[in-house]
Short mmCIF file of C-alpha atoms in Angstrom, two decimals:
data_model
loop_
_atom_site.label_atom_id
_atom_site.label_comp_id
_atom_site.label_asym_id
_atom_site.label_seq_id
_atom_site.Cartn_x
_atom_site.Cartn_y
_atom_site.Cartn_z
CA MET G 1 62.91 98.07 49.61
CA ARG G 2 62.59 101.67 50.81
CA LEU G 3 65.57 102.57 48.65
CA ILE G 4 63.94 101.04 45.57
CA ILE G 5 60.67 102.84 46.25
CA ARG G 6 62.49 106.13 46.72
CA VAL G 7 64.34 105.74 43.42
CA CYS G 8 61.17 104.78 41.58
CA GLN G 9 59.68 108.06 42.78
CA HIS G 10 62.42 110.01 41.01
CA ALA G 11 61.32 112.22 38.14
CA GLU G 12 62.73 110.03 35.40
CA PHE G 13 60.53 107.04 36.24
CA ARG G 14 57.44 109.17 36.80
CA MET G 15 58.14 110.62 33.37
CA TYR G 16 58.55 107.13 31.91
CA CYS G 17 55.05 106.35 33.13
CA GLY G 18 53.77 109.44 31.31
CA GLN G 19 53.20 111.71 34.29
CA HIS G 20 55.62 114.46 33.25
CA PRO G 21 56.84 115.91 29.97
CA LEU G 22 59.99 114.22 28.75
CA PRO G 23 63.31 116.08 28.62
CA VAL G 24 65.78 115.59 25.79
CA LEU G 25 68.77 113.28 25.99
CA ARG G 26 71.33 112.88 23.27
CA PRO G 27 73.58 109.91 22.72
CA GLY G 28 77.20 110.41 23.23
CA GLY G 29 80.77 109.95 25.70
CA GLU G 30 83.60 107.76 26.64
CA ARG G 31 83.40 107.69 30.39
CA GLY G 32 82.85 104.14 31.57
CA HIS G 33 80.96 102.28 34.29
CA ARG G 34 83.47 103.21 36.99
CA THR G 35 82.92 106.92 36.46
CA VAL G 36 79.17 106.42 36.57
CA LYS G 37 79.40 104.49 39.82
CA ARG G 38 81.43 107.25 41.43
CA SER G 39 79.18 110.04 40.14
CA LEU G 40 75.74 108.64 40.88
CA ASP G 41 74.08 109.47 44.16
CA ARG G 42 74.99 106.59 46.50
CA LYS G 43 71.41 105.57 47.33
CA THR G 44 70.40 105.75 43.69
CA ARG G 45 73.44 103.71 42.71
CA ILE G 46 72.67 101.02 45.27
CA ALA G 47 69.07 100.77 44.14
CA LEU G 48 69.71 100.75 40.39
CA GLU G 49 73.09 99.20 39.69
CA PRO G 50 73.12 95.54 38.67
CA ARG G 51 73.65 93.31 41.71
CA LYS G 52 76.63 91.57 40.13
CA GLN G 53 78.53 91.65 36.88
CA PRO G 54 78.59 88.33 34.99
CA ARG G 55 82.09 86.86 35.07
CA GLN G 56 81.44 83.59 33.27
CA GLN G 57 80.00 82.97 29.82
CA ARG G 58 76.99 81.23 31.33
CA SER G 59 76.19 84.23 33.52
CA SER G 60 76.62 86.58 30.57
CA LYS G 61 74.11 84.54 28.59
CA VAL G 62 71.62 84.77 31.44
CA VAL G 63 71.98 88.57 31.55
CA ASP G 64 71.57 88.71 27.77
CA ARG G 65 68.37 86.65 28.06
CA ILE G 66 67.04 89.06 30.68
CA LEU G 67 67.84 92.14 28.64
CA ASP G 68 66.56 90.64 25.39
CA ALA G 69 63.28 89.65 27.07
CA ALA G 70 62.89 93.13 28.55
CA LEU G 71 63.52 94.73 25.16
CA VAL G 72 60.97 92.51 23.42
CA LEU G 73 58.39 93.38 26.07
CA THR G 74 59.03 97.12 25.82
CA ARG G 75 58.52 96.87 22.07
CA GLU G 76 55.30 94.93 22.52
CA GLN G 77 53.88 97.06 25.34
CA GLY G 78 54.93 100.49 24.14
CA THR G 79 55.10 102.96 27.01
CA LYS G 80 53.88 100.42 29.58
CA THR G 81 56.75 99.28 31.79
CA PRO G 82 57.15 95.47 31.78
CA THR G 83 57.03 93.84 35.21
CA THR G 84 59.88 91.79 36.60
CA LEU G 85 57.61 88.73 36.54
CA ALA G 86 56.80 89.28 32.86
CA ILE G 87 60.49 89.69 32.04
CA ALA G 88 61.32 86.48 33.92
CA GLN G 89 58.58 84.55 32.13
CA ARG G 90 59.64 85.81 28.70
CA ALA G 91 63.28 84.96 29.46
CA GLY G 92 62.33 81.49 30.73
CA LEU G 93 63.81 82.23 34.16
CA SER G 94 62.56 82.44 37.70
CA VAL G 95 62.06 85.83 39.31
CA GLY G 96 64.76 84.84 41.77
CA SER G 97 67.22 84.44 38.88
CA ILE G 98 66.38 87.97 37.74
CA TYR G 99 67.07 89.37 41.20
CA GLN G 100 70.48 87.71 41.25
CA TYR G 101 71.55 90.21 38.62
CA PHE G 102 69.17 93.18 38.90
CA PRO G 103 67.54 94.70 42.01
CA ASN G 104 64.41 95.84 40.12
CA LYS G 105 62.92 96.37 36.67
CA GLU G 106 64.21 99.95 36.54
CA ALA G 107 67.79 98.67 36.70
CA ILE G 108 67.03 96.38 33.77
CA LEU G 109 65.66 99.28 31.72
CA LEU G 110 68.70 101.40 32.53
CA ASP G 111 70.98 98.62 31.36
CA LEU G 112 69.00 98.47 28.13
CA ALA G 113 69.51 102.22 27.77
CA ARG G 114 73.25 101.77 28.22
CA ARG G 115 73.25 99.03 25.61
CA TRP G 116 71.41 101.31 23.16
CA LEU G 117 73.74 104.25 23.73
CA SER G 118 76.84 102.09 23.41
CA SER G 119 75.80 100.92 19.93
CA PHE G 120 76.41 104.33 18.33
CA PRO G 121 80.22 104.56 18.50
CA GLU G 122 80.71 101.42 16.41
CA VAL G 123 78.25 102.64 13.77
CA ILE G 124 80.02 105.98 13.43
CA ALA G 125 83.49 104.44 13.51
CA LYS G 126 82.62 102.41 10.40
CA ARG G 127 82.60 105.59 8.35
CA ILE G 128 86.20 106.35 9.38
CA LYS G 129 87.40 102.94 8.19
CA VAL G 130 86.41 103.43 4.56
CA ALA G 131 88.26 105.50 1.99
CA PRO G 132 87.45 109.21 2.42
CA PRO G 133 85.11 110.76 -0.15
CA THR G 134 86.70 113.02 -2.73
CA ASN G 135 83.68 115.10 -3.70
CA ARG G 136 80.42 116.35 -2.21
CA GLU G 137 78.26 113.67 -3.80
CA GLU G 138 80.41 110.89 -2.35
CA PHE G 139 80.24 112.58 1.05
CA ARG G 140 76.46 112.87 0.77
CA GLN G 141 76.32 109.14 0.13
CA GLU G 142 78.45 108.52 3.22
CA VAL G 143 76.08 110.64 5.29
CA ARG G 144 73.14 108.66 3.95
CA ARG G 145 74.81 105.36 4.89
CA LEU G 146 75.39 106.66 8.41
CA PHE G 147 71.77 107.80 8.65
CA THR G 148 70.54 104.42 7.46
CA ASP G 149 72.51 102.62 10.17
CA THR G 150 71.71 105.00 13.02
CA SER G 151 68.05 105.38 12.08
CA ARG G 152 67.68 101.62 12.37
CA LEU G 153 68.84 101.92 15.97
CA TYR G 154 66.14 104.50 16.67
CA LEU G 155 63.33 102.74 14.85
CA GLU G 156 64.03 99.30 16.31
CA ASN G 157 64.26 100.71 19.82
CA ALA G 158 61.56 103.37 19.72
CA SER G 159 59.92 101.91 22.84
CA LEU G 160 63.10 102.61 24.80
CA MET G 161 63.09 106.32 24.02
CA PRO G 162 61.09 107.32 27.12
CA VAL G 163 63.75 105.62 29.23
CA ILE G 164 66.57 107.21 27.24
CA GLU G 165 65.02 110.67 27.52
CA ALA G 166 64.15 110.26 31.17
CA ILE G 167 67.72 109.54 32.26
CA SER G 168 68.63 113.20 31.82
CA GLY G 169 65.72 114.32 34.01
CA ASN G 170 67.53 113.54 37.25
CA ALA G 171 70.98 114.74 38.28
CA ASP G 172 71.77 111.44 39.99
CA LEU G 173 71.34 109.50 36.75
CA ARG G 174 72.69 112.03 34.28
CA PRO G 175 76.22 110.53 34.38
CA ILE G 176 74.77 107.58 32.45
CA GLN G 177 74.11 110.01 29.61
CA ASN G 178 77.62 111.43 29.93
CA GLU G 179 79.18 107.99 29.48
CA TYR G 180 78.82 108.34 25.74
CA ASP G 181 78.66 112.03 24.78
CA ASP G 182 82.39 112.66 24.51
CA GLN G 183 82.99 109.53 22.47
CA ILE G 184 80.24 110.34 19.97
CA ILE G 185 81.52 113.89 19.53
CA ALA G 186 85.11 112.69 19.13
CA LEU G 187 84.07 110.16 16.51
CA TYR G 188 82.13 112.70 14.50
CA ALA G 189 85.15 115.02 14.69
CA ALA G 190 87.48 112.21 13.62
CA TRP G 191 85.17 111.39 10.72
CA LEU G 192 85.25 115.00 9.50
CA GLN G 193 89.04 115.09 9.83
CA HIS G 194 89.18 111.79 7.94
CA VAL G 195 87.52 113.65 5.08
CA ASN G 196 89.61 116.82 5.56
CA PRO G 197 92.83 116.16 7.53
CA ALA G 198 93.51 119.91 7.62
CA LEU G 199 90.38 120.60 9.69
CA GLU G 200 91.30 122.08 13.07
CA ASP G 201 90.47 120.03 16.18
CA LYS G 202 88.43 122.81 17.75
CA ILE G 203 86.26 123.26 14.67
CA ALA G 204 85.82 119.51 14.18
CA SER G 205 84.70 119.10 17.80
CA ARG G 206 82.25 122.00 17.56
CA LEU G 207 80.73 120.51 14.43
CA GLY G 208 80.59 117.11 16.14
CA VAL G 209 78.51 118.56 18.97
CA LEU G 210 76.04 120.10 16.52
CA MET G 211 75.80 116.92 14.45
CA MET G 212 75.04 114.88 17.55
CA GLU G 213 72.52 117.30 19.03
CA VAL G 214 70.62 118.06 15.84
CA GLY G 215 70.49 114.45 14.71
CA HIS G 216 69.23 113.11 18.02
CA VAL G 217 66.65 115.77 18.83
CA CYS G 218 65.12 115.73 15.35
CA ARG G 219 64.85 111.95 15.35
CA LEU G 220 63.09 112.02 18.70
CA VAL G 221 60.56 114.39 17.18
CA GLY G 222 60.16 112.07 14.20
CA LEU G 223 59.62 109.01 16.39
CA LYS G 224 56.66 110.70 18.05
CA LYS G 225 55.06 111.01 14.60
CA ASP G 226 54.46 108.40 11.91
CA ARG G 227 57.12 106.67 9.81
CA ARG G 228 56.61 108.95 6.84
CA THR G 229 57.20 112.02 9.00
CA PHE G 230 60.28 110.36 10.52
CA ASP G 231 61.73 109.82 7.04
CA LEU G 232 60.97 113.41 6.00
CA ILE G 233 62.60 114.79 9.14
CA GLU G 234 65.62 112.58 8.51
CA ASP G 235 65.92 114.05 5.01
CA ASP G 236 65.79 117.53 6.56
CA VAL G 237 68.52 116.62 9.06
CA GLU G 238 70.69 115.34 6.22
CA THR G 239 70.24 118.65 4.43
CA MET G 240 71.16 120.57 7.60
CA TRP G 241 74.23 118.41 8.21
CA LEU G 242 75.49 118.87 4.67
CA ALA G 243 74.94 122.61 4.79
CA LEU G 244 76.73 122.77 8.15
CA VAL G 245 79.87 120.76 7.43
CA SER G 246 80.42 120.99 3.66
CA PRO G 247 82.12 124.42 3.82
CA TYR G 248 84.76 122.92 6.14
CA LEU G 249 85.57 119.79 4.11
CA ASN G 250 87.24 121.26 1.02
CA LEU G 251 85.44 118.85 -1.29
CA GLU G 252 85.01 119.23 -5.02
CA SER G 253 81.49 119.94 -6.28
#
């Protein structure tokens, strides 16, 4: 219990409760759970890692019920952290069943954050599977399709953003953020090279970093406003992206 209390006193969970300004986290990377487990501070890892990984379909369904219930509650309660009891009740489980898989509610929220971050690679990869655009208007349409898909992830999970942002506020938990950064950047780079196969790797990767950073930070700003402002900011990001990458894509006007 002392370990759990100590972890809950870390900056990221104080920030989640609104006691500190929130830092910025961007989605991205391909390092997996094993890397995270090695990199996290041992006490933090013990206190926050799921107690056991589900090995059977039945166990996986239980974990999904827990995470789905927690996500629904975060959406309903906004910045208020749902209690373990509330999560158990919403999932139709006993508190003891929750503790079989998660040591505390913070571990549940972190697993939700991982789930959110891991949804981006598939969305971006879809753009690489279609025929490459042949002119700037077709590319603009592809960018808009990507924005539509990724914006849905932000808007439907807006209540998770304090958790997502807060992960980067503590060095012990920052490897969770790094799980996805490299993969997102690589996918953006691959997408640009799908459009222009002659684009150098170094340039494609640099553009991928900027696309990831600008897109994420601006959307976070938009989420703190109203929906109309979010949409306007998204239009601005699209304009910035197009201005940034179009000179490198050798597309017809």
